[in-house]
Coordinates of C-alpha atoms in Angstrom, one line a residue:
X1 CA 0.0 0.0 0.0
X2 CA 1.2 3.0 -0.8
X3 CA 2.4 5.8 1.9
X4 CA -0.2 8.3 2.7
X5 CA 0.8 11.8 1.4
X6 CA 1.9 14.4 2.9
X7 CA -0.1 17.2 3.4
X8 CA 1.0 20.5 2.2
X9 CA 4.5 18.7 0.9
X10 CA 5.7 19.1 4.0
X11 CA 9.5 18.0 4.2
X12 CA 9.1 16.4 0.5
X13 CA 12.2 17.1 -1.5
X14 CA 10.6 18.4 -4.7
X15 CA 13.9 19.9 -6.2
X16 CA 17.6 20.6 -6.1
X17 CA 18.8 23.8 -5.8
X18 CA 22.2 25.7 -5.1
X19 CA 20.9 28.8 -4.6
X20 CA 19.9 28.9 -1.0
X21 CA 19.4 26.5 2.2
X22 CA 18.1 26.4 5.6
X23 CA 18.7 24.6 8.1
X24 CA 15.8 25.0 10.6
X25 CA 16.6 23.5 13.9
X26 CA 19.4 25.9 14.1
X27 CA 17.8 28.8 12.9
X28 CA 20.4 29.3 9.5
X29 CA 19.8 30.4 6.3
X30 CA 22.1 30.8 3.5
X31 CA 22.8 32.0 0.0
X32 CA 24.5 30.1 -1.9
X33 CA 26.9 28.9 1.1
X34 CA 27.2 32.2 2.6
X35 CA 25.7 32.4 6.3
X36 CA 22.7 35.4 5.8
X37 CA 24.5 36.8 9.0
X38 CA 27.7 37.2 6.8
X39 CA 26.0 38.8 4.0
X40 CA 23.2 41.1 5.8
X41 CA 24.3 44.9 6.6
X42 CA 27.5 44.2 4.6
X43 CA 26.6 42.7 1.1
X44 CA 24.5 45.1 -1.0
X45 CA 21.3 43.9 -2.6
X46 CA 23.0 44.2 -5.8
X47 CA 26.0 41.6 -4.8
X48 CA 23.2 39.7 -3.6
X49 CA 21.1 39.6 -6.6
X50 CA 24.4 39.1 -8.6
X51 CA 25.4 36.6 -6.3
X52 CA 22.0 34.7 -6.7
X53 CA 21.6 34.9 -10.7
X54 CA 25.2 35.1 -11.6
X55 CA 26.6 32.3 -9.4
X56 CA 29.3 34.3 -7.5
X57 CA 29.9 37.7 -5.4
X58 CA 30.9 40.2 -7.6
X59 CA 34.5 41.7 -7.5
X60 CA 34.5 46.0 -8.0
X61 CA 34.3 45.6 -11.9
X62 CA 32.2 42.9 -11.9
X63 CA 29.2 44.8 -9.4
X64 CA 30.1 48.0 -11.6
X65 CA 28.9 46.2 -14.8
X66 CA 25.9 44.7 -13.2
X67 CA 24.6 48.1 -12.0
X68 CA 25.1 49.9 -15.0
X69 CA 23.1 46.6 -16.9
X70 CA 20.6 47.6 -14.0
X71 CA 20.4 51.0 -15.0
X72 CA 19.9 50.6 -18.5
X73 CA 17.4 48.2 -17.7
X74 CA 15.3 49.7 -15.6
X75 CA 13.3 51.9 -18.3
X76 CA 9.9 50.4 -18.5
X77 CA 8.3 50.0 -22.1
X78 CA 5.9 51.5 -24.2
X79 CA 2.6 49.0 -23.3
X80 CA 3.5 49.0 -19.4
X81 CA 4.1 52.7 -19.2
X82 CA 0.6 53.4 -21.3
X83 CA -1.6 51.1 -19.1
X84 CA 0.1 52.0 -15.4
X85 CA -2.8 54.3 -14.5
X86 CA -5.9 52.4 -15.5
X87 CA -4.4 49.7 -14.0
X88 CA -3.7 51.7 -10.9
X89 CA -7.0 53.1 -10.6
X90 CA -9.0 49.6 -11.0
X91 CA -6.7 46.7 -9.0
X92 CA -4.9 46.5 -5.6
X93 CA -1.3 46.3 -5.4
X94 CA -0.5 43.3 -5.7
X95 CA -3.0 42.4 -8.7
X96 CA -1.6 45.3 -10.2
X97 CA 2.2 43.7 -10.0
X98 CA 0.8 40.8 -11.5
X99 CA -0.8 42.6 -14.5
X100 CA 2.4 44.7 -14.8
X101 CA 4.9 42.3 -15.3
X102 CA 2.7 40.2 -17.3
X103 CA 3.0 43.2 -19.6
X104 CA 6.5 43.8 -19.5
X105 CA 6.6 40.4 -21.2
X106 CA 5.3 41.8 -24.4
X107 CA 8.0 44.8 -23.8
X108 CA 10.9 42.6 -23.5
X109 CA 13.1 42.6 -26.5
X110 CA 13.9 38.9 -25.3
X111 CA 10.3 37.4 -24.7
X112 CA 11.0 34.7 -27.2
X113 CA 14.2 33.4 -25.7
X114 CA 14.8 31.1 -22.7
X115 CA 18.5 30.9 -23.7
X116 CA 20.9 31.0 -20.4
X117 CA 22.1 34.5 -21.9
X118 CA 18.4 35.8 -22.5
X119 CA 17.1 34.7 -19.0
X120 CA 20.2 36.5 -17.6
X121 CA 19.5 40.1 -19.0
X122 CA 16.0 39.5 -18.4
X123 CA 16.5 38.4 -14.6
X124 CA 18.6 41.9 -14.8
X125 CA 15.5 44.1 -16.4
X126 CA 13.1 42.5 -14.0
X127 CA 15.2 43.1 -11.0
X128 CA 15.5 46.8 -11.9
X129 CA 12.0 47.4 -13.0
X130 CA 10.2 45.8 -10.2
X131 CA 10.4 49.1 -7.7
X132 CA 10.4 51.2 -10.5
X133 CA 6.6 49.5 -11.0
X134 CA 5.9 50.1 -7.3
X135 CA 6.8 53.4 -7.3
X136 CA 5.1 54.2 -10.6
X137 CA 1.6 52.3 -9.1
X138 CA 1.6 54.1 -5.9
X139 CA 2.1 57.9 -7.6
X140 CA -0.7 57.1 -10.6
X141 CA -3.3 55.9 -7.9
X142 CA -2.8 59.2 -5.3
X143 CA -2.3 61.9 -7.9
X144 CA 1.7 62.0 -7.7
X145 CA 4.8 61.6 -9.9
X146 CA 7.7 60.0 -9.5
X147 CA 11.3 61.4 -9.1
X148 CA 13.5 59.8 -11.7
X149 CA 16.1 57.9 -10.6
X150 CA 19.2 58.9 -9.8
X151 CA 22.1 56.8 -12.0
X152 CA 24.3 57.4 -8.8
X153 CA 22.3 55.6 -6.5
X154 CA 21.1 51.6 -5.5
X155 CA 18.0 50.2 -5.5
X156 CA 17.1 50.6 -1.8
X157 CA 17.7 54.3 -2.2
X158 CA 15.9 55.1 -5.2
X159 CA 13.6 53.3 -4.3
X160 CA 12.9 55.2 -0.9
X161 CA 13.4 58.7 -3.0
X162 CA 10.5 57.9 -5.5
X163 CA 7.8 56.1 -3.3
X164 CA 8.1 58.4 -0.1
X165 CA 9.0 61.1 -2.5
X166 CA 12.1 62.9 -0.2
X167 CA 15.6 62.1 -0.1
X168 CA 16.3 59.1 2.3
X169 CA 18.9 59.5 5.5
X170 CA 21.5 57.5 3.8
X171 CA 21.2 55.0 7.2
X172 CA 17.5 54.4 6.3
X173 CA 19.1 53.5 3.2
X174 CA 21.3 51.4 4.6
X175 CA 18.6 49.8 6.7
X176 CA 16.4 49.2 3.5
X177 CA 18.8 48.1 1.8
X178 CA 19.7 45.3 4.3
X179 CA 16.0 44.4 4.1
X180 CA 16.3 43.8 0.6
X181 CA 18.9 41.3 1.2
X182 CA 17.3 39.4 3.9
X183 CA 14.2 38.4 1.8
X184 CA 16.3 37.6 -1.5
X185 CA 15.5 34.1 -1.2
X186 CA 14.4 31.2 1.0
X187 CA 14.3 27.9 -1.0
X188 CA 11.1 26.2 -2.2
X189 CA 9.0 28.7 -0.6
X190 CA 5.4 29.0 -2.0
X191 CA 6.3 31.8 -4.5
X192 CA 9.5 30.3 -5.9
X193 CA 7.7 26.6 -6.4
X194 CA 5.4 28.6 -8.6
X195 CA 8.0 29.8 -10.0
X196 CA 9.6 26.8 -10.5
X197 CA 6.6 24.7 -11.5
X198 CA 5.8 27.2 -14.5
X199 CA 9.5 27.5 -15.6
X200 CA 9.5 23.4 -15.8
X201 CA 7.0 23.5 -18.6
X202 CA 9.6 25.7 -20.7
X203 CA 7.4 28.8 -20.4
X204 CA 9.3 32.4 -20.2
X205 CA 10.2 33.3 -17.3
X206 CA 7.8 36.4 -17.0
X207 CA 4.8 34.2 -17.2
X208 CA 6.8 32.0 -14.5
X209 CA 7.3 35.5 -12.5
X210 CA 3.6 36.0 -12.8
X211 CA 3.3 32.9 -11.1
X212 CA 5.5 33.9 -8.1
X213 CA 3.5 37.1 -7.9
X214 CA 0.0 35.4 -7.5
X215 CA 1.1 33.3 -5.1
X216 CA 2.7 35.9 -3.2
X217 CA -0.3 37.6 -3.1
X218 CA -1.7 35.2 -1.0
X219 CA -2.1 36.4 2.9
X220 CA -0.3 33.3 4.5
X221 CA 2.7 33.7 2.3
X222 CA 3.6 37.7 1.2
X223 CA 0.9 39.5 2.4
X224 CA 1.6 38.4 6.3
X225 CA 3.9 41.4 6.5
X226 CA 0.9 43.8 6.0
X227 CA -1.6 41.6 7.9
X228 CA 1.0 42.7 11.2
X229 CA 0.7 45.7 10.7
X230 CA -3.0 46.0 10.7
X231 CA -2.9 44.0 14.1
X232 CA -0.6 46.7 15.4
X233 CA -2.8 49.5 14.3
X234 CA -5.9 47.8 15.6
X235 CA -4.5 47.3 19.1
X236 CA -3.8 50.4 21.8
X237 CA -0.3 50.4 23.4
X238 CA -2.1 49.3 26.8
X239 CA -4.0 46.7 26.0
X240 CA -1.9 44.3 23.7
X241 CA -1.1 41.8 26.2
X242 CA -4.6 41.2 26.9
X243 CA -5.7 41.6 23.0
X244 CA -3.1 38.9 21.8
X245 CA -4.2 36.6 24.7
X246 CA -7.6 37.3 24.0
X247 CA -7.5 37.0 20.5
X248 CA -5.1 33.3 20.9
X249 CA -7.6 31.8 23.2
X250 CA -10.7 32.1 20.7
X251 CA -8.2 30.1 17.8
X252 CA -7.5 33.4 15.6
X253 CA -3.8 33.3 14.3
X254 CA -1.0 35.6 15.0
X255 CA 0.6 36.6 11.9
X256 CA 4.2 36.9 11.7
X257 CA 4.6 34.1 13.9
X258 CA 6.1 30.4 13.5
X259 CA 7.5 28.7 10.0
X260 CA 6.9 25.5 8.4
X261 CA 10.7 25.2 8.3
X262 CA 12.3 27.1 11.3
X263 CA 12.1 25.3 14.9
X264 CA 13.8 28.2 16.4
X265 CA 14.0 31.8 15.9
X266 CA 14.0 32.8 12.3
X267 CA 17.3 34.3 11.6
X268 CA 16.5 37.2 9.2
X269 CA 13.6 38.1 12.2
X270 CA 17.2 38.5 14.3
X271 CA 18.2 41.5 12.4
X272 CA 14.6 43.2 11.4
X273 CA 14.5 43.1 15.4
X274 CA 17.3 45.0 15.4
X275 CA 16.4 47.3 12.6
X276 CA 12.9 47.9 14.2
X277 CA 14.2 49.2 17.1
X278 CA 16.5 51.3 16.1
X279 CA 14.3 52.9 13.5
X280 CA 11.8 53.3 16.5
X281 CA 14.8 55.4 18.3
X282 CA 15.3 57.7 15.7
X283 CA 11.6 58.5 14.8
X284 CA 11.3 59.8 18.2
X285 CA 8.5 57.5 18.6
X286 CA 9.1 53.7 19.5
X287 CA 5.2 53.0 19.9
X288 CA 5.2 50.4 17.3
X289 CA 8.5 48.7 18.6
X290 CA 7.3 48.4 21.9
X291 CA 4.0 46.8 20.8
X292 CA 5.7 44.6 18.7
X293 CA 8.1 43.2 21.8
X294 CA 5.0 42.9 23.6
X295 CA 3.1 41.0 21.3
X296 CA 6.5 38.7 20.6
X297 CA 6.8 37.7 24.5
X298 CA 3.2 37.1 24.4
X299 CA 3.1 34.7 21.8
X300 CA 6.1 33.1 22.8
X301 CA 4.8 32.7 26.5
X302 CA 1.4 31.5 25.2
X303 CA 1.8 29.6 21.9
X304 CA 6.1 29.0 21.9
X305 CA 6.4 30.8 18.4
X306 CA 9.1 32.5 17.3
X307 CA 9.0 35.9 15.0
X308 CA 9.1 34.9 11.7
X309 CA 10.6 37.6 8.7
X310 CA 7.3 39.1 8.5
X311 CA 7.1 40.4 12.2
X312 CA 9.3 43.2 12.4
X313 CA 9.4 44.0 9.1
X314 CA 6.3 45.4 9.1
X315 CA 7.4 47.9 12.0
X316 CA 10.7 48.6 9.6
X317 CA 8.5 49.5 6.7
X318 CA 6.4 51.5 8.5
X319 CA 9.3 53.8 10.0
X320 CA 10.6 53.8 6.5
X321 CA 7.6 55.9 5.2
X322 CA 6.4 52.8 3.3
X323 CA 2.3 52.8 3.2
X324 CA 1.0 49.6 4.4
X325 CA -0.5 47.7 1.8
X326 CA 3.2 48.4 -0.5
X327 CA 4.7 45.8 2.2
X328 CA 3.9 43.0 0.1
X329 CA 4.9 44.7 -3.2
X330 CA 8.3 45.4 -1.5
X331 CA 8.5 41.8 -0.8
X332 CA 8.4 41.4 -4.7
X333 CA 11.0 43.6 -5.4
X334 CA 13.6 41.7 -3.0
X335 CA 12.4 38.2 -3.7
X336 CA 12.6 39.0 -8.2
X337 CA 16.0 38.3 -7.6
X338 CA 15.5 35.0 -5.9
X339 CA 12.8 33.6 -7.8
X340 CA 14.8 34.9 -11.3
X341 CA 17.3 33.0 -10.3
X342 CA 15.3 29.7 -9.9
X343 CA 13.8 30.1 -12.9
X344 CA 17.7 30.6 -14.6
X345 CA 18.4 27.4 -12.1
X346 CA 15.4 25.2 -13.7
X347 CA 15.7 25.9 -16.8
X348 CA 19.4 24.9 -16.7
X349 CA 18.3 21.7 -15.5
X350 CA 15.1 20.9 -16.3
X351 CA 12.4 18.2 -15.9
X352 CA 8.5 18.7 -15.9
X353 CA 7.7 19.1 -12.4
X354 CA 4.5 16.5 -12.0
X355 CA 3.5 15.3 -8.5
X356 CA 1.3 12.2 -7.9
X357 CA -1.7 13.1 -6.4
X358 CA -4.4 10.5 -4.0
X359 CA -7.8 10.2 -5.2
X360 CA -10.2 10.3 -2.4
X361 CA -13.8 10.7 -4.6
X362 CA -16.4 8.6 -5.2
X363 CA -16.0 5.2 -7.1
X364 CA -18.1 3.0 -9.6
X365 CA -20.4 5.3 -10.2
X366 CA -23.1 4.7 -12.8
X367 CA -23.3 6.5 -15.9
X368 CA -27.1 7.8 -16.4
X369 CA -28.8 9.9 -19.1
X370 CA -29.3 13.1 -18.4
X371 CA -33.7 12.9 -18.1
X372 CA -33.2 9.9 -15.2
X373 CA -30.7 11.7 -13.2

């Protein structure tokens, strides 16, 4: 008799990768071999991303030719550009991602190709246009414009310039920056076996993108970041305790709390802590951060859960200037590097991805015509 499956694949192998690992009972995560702790608040999201779709860190000449292949990339095309503000002005963020980069398909002067050379510049364009579409989405639905971007400057800080619309304190940058890196990539995820699944079938990798991004969109993948925030803002700084008690004992769930793969504290939750609080410092008002601790010891106390990446990022993103229901969105524009890079990764390698599945329906039924049913 054959095993029973496993429910949600849990622990089932379903590919090989060398782009990133985890290993959960200790809490470590890496990128291509290097412990996340080496690389965050020292590697910038553009080593990273090179790092992840290019195989290696990049030496000074190497980074330098990736960024300027980032700038010139970055330019978004005709049929995008044209359709920005109906699209802005009749779907949500994250529906409006999807319909964006299924349009920058058609833009893409290598839509045809899934040649390694052609996935890499397009892993490149869609890594530099991805804030450039959040920006441009947030200013065509509230009446503003967007700064161009400066050549000079990263991702993180352009970025920050053009959706808060002033010139980012080159440590938010920093911070922002950091954040980027820490949600680059984490294995067979939900978003990346999208992904992966779509890329297996030899389609391009913008419809295999448009994958990731619908299942991103979902609320117990992606959009937990912004579902924390709403808790935060729906609670009062002196009554969380009781709230998150309150709201524990009738069975609702805590988001940005405990992980299919971590046993122990999630490490990138380690440094968005960290980030959190001093953010909170600097703002002059450290309500949020101190909620947050609260509701962490809580949960912990009550349930055992750790913080997972979603907690404190929303606090971050919030001292950041970032509106709420962009946290998601931003999530996209770190993870495009990950999930380009699987998508580089499986079609390298590939083979139809094609589970088995368990009927449990009905049996020997009875065919009738349609006037004795």
């Amino acid at each position: 008799m054959a095993d029973k499956p496993t429910k949600g694949l849990a622990d089932v192998v379903a590919a090989s990768t060398a782009l990133s690992d985890i290993d959960g009972k200790a809490g470590r995560l890496f990128y291509r071999g290097y412990d996340i702790h080496d690389l965050a608040g020292r590697a910038t999201f553009e080593e990273t991303a090179h790092l992840l779709q290019r195989g290696k860190l990049p030496d000074r000449a190497e980074l330098g030719a990736y960024a300027a292949e980032l700038v010139s990339g970055r330019e978004l095309g005709a049929l995008v550009s044209a359709n920005i503000a109906e699209i802005a002005e009749k779907q949500k963020p994250m529906e409006a991602l999807r319909s964006l980069v299924s349009l920058s398909g058609a833009d893409d002067p290598d839509k045809d190709s899934i040649t390694p050379d052609a996935n890499l510049r397009k892993a490149a364009r869609l890594t530099a246009q991805q804030p450039l579409l959040v920006a441009r989405f947030h200013a065509a639905r509230s009446g503003g414009s967007v700064p161009d971007p400066d050549p000079s400057r990263g991702i993180a800080a352009n970025f920050l310039l053009q959706v808060t619309g002033r010139t980012p304190d080159p440590r938010e940058v920093e911070i922002f920056d950091e954040c980027l890196v820490l949600h680059a990539d984490h294995t067979m995820n939900a978003s990346t076996f999208a992904a992966r699944v779509c890329a297996a079938t030899l389609s391009d990798m913008h419809s295999a993108i448009v994958a990731a991004i619908g299942t991103l969109k979902g609320p117990l993948h992606g959009g937990a970041n912004e579902q924390v925030m709403k808790t935060l803002e729906s609670l009062t700084p002196g009554n969380v305790a009781q709230a998150v008690r309150d709201k524990l004992a009738a069975g609702e769930k805590i988001m940005g709390f405990g992980h299919r793969v971590y046993k122990t504290e999630d490490p990138r939750a380690t440094h968005l802590r960290r980030m959190s609080a001093e953010l909170a410092e600097s703002s002059g008002d450290d309500t949020y951060y101190r909620m947050s601790k609260e509701m962490e010891e809580v949960v912990f106390e009550t349930k055992g859960l750790y913080p997972n990446v979603d907690f404190f990022a929303a606090s971050v993103y919030h001292y950041l200037g970032i509106p709420t229901d962009l946290f998601t969105p931003v999530f996209s524009i770190s993870r495009m590097s990950g999930w380009t890079a699987h998508v580089i990764e499986q079609h390298a390698d590939n083979r139809l991805i094609r589970p088995d599945s368990e009927y449990i329906g009905e049996t020997d039924q009875k065919w009738k015509p349609i006037d004795e049913r």
